[in-house]
CSV table of C-alpha atoms in Angstrom, one decimal:
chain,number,residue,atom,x,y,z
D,7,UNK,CA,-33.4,89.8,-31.9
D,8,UNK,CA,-36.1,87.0,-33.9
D,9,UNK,CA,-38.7,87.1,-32.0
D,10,UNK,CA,-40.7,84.1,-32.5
D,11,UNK,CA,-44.8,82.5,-33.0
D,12,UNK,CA,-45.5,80.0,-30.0
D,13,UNK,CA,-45.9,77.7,-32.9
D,14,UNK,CA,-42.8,78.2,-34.8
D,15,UNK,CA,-40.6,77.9,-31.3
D,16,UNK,CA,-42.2,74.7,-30.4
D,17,UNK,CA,-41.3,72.9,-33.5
D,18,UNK,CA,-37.6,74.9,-33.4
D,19,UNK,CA,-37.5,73.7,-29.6
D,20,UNK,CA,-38.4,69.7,-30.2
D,21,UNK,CA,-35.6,69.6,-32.8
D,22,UNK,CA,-32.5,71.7,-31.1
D,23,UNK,CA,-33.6,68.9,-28.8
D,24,UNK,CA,-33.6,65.7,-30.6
D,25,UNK,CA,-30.3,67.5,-32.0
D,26,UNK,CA,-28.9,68.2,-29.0
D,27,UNK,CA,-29.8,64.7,-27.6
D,28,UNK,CA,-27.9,63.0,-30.6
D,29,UNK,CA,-24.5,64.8,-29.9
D,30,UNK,CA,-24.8,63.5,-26.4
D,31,UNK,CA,-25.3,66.7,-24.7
D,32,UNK,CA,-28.4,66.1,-23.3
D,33,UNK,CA,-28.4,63.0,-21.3
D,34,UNK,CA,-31.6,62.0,-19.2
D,35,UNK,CA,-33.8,64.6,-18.6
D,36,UNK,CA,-31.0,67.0,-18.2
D,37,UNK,CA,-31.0,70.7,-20.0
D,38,UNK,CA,-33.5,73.9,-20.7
D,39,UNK,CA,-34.4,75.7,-23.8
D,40,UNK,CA,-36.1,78.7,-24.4
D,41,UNK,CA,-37.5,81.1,-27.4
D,42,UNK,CA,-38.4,84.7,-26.9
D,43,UNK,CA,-42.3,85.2,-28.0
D,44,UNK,CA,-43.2,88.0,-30.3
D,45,UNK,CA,-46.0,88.4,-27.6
D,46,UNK,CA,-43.4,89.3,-25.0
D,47,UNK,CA,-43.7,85.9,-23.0
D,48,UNK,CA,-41.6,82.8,-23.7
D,49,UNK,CA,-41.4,79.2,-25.2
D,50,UNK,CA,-39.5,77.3,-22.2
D,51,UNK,CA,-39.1,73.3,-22.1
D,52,UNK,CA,-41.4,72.2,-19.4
D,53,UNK,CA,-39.5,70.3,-16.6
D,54,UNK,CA,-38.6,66.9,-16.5
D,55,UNK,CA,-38.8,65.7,-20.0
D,56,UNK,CA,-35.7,64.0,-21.9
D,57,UNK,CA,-34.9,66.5,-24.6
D,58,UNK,CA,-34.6,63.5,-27.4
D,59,UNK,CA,-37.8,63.1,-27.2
D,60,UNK,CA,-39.4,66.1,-26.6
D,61,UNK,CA,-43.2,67.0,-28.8
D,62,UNK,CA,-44.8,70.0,-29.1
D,63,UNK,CA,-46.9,69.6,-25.5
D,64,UNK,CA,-43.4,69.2,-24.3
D,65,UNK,CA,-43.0,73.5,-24.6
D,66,UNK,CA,-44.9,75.9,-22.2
D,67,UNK,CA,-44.6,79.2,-22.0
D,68,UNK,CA,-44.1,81.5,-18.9
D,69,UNK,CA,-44.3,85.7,-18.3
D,70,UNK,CA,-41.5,87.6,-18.1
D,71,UNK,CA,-41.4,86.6,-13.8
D,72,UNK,CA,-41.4,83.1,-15.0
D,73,UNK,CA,-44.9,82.2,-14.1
D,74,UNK,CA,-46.7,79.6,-15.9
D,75,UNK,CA,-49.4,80.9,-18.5
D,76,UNK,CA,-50.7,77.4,-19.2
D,77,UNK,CA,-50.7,75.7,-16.4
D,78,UNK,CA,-47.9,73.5,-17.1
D,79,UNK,CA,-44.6,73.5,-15.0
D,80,UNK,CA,-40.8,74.6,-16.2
D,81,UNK,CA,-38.4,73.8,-16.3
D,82,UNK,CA,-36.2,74.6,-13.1
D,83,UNK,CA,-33.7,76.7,-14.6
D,84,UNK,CA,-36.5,79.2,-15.9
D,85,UNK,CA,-35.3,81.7,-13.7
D,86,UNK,CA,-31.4,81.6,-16.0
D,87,UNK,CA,-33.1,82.2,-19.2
D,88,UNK,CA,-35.1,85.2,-18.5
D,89,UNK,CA,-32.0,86.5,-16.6
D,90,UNK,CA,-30.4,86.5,-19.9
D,91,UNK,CA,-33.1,87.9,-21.8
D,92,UNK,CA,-33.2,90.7,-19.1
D,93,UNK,CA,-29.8,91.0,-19.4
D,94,UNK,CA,-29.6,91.0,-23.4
D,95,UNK,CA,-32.3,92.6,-25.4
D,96,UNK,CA,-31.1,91.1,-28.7
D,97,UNK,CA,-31.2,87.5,-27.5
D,98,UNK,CA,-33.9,85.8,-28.8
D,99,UNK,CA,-32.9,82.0,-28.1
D,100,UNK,CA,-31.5,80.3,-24.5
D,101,UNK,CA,-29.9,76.8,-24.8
D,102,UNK,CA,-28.2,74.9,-21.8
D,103,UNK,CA,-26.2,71.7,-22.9
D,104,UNK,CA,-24.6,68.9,-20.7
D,105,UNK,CA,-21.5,67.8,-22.1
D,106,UNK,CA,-19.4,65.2,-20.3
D,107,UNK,CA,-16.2,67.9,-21.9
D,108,UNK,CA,-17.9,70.9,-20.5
D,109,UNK,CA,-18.6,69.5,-17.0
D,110,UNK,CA,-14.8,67.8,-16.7
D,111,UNK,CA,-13.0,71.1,-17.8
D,112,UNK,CA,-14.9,72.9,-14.8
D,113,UNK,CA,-14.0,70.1,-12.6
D,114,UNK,CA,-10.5,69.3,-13.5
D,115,UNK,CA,-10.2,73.1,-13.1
D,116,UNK,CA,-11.9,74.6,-9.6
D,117,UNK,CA,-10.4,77.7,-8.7
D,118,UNK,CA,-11.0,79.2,-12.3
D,119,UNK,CA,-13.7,81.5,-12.9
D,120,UNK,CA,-13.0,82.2,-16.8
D,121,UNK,CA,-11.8,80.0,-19.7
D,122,UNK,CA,-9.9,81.4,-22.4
D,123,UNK,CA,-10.4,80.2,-25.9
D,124,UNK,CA,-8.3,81.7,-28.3
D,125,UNK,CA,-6.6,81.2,-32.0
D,126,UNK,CA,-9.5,78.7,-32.8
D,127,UNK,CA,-10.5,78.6,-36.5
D,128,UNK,CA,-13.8,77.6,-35.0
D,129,UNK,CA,-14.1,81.6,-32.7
D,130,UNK,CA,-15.8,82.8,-36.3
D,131,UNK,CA,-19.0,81.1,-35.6
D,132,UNK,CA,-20.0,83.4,-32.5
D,133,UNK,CA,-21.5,85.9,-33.4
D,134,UNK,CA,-19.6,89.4,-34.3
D,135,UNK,CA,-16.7,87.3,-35.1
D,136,UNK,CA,-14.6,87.6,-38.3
D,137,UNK,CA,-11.0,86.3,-37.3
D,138,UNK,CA,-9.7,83.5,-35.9
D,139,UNK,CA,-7.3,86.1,-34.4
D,140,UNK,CA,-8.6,87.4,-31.5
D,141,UNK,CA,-9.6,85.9,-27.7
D,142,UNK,CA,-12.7,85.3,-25.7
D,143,UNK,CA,-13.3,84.4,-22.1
D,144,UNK,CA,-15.6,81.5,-21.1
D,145,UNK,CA,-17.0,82.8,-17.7
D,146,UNK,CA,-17.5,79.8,-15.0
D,147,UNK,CA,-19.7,80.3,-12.1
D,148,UNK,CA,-20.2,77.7,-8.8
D,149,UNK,CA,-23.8,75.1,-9.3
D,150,UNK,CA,-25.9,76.2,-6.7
D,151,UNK,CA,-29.9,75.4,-6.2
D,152,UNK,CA,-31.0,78.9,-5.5
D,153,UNK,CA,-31.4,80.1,-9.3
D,154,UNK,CA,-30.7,84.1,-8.2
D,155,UNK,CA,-27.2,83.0,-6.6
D,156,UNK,CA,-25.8,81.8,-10.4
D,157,UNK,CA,-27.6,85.2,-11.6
D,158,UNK,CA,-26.3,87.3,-9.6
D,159,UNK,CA,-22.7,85.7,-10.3
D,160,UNK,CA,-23.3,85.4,-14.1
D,161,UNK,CA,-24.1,88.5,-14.6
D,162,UNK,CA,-21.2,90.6,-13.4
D,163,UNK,CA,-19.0,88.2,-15.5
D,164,UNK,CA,-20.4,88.4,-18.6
D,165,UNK,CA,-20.6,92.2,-18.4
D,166,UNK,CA,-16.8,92.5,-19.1
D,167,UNK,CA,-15.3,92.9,-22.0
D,168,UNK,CA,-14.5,90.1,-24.3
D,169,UNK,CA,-17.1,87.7,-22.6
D,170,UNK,CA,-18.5,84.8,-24.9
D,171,UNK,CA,-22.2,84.5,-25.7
D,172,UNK,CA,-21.8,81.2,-23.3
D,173,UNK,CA,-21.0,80.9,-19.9
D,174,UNK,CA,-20.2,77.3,-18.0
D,175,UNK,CA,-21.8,76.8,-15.2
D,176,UNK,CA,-19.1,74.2,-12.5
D,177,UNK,CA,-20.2,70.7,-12.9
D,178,UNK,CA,-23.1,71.2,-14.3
D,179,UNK,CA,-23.0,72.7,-18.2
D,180,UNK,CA,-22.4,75.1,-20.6
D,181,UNK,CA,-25.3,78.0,-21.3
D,182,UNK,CA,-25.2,79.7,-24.8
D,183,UNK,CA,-27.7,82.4,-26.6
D,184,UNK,CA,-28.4,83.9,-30.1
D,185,UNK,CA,-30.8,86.4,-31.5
D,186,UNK,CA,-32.6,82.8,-32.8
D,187,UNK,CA,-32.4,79.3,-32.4
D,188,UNK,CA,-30.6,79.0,-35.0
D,189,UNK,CA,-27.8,81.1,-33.9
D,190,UNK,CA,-27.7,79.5,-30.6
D,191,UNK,CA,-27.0,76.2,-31.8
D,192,UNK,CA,-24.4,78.0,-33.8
D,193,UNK,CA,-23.0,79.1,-30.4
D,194,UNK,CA,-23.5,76.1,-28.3
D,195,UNK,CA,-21.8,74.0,-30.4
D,196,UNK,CA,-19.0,76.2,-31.3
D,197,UNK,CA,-18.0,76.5,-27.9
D,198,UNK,CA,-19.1,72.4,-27.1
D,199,UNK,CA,-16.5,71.6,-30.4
D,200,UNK,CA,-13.5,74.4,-28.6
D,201,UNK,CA,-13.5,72.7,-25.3
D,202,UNK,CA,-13.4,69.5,-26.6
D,203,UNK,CA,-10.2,70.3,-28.8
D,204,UNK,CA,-8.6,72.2,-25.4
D,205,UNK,CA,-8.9,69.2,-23.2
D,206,UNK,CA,-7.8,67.1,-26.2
D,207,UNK,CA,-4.8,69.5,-26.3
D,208,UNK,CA,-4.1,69.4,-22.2
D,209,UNK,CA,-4.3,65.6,-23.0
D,210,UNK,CA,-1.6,65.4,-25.2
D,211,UNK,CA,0.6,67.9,-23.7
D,212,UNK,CA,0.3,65.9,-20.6
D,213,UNK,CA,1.3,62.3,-22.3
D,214,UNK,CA,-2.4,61.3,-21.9
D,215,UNK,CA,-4.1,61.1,-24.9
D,216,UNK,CA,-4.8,57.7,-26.5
């Protein structure tokens, strides 16, 4: 775990957001990020801003129950970070995407509650990862408004072996963690790049593809 300064994760969170925004993966307002503090709280995007063009008043930070320490309100999705870091000492950086490829697959796909990604050149980025040669399941869990209800799903998924450091949430978007930003981006767009190339793959098996 990289545990961060308030400063230093508000400057890391305004850019994984401008990047984020550029790849297309966060459109509107939509999406959460979130740095652990060396103080013990956490750097969170406050809610409702459009992650392209986020600034340093943009970030907030809350206590480990999610309550504000500055007065400012986060973002809705609070609740899923800390879950996370509750969940996984080492992580040290949250980031929630909204692909248009992550959202489909989850769609085009309903009963699933896993995706495996396997034999990708592209498995090596996440974390622990040496070989192309090996398997990891992409847990999916149903959208639902109560925060607790995905937690409590989530978290009995991602306990099982071979579980990515990502999990897709059903028509909603993909969730991936690091022990820094920097690793997280690693991670999110790993998985972002792996999905894309499987529906690509479904499309041309299926006669589809342009």
């Amino acid at each position: 775990m990289a545990a961060s300064s308030f400063a230093e994760a508000r400057s890391g969170i305004v850019a994984v957001g401008r990047w984020l925004d550029g790849k297309g993966w966060a459109p509107a307002t939509s999406g959460n990020y979130s740095v652990r503090l060396d103080d013990g709280s956490f750097a969170v995007t406050v809610s409702g801003r459009h992650k392209g063009r986020l600034t340093e008043d943009d970030v907030m930070r809350v206590d480990v129950s999610g309550a504000s320490l500055d007065g400012k309100k986060p973002s809705a999705e609070t609740a899923l970070h800390l879950a996370l870091y509750r969940d996984f000492p080492d992580v040290g950086a949250v980031l929630h995407s909204h692909s248009s490829n992550a959202v489909g697959l989850t769609r085009a796909f309903p009963d699933l509650t896993g995706w495996t990604l396997q034999g990708h050149e592209m498995l090596k980025a996440l974390p622990g990862n040496t070989t192309h040669e090996t398997r990891v399941i992409l847990p999916i869990v149903d959208n639902s408004q109560d925060m607790a209800v995905i937690d409590a799903k989530m978290s009995s998924l991602l306990v099982k072996p071979g579980s990515a450091p990502a999990y897709l949430i059903r028509a909603h978007g993909l969730y991936g963690w690091g022990k820094d930003l920097a690793e997280a981006e690693r991670v999110i767009e790993a998985v972002e790049w792996m999905i894309a190339a499987e529906l690509a793959e479904i499309g041309f098996r299926n006669g589809s593809a342009a």
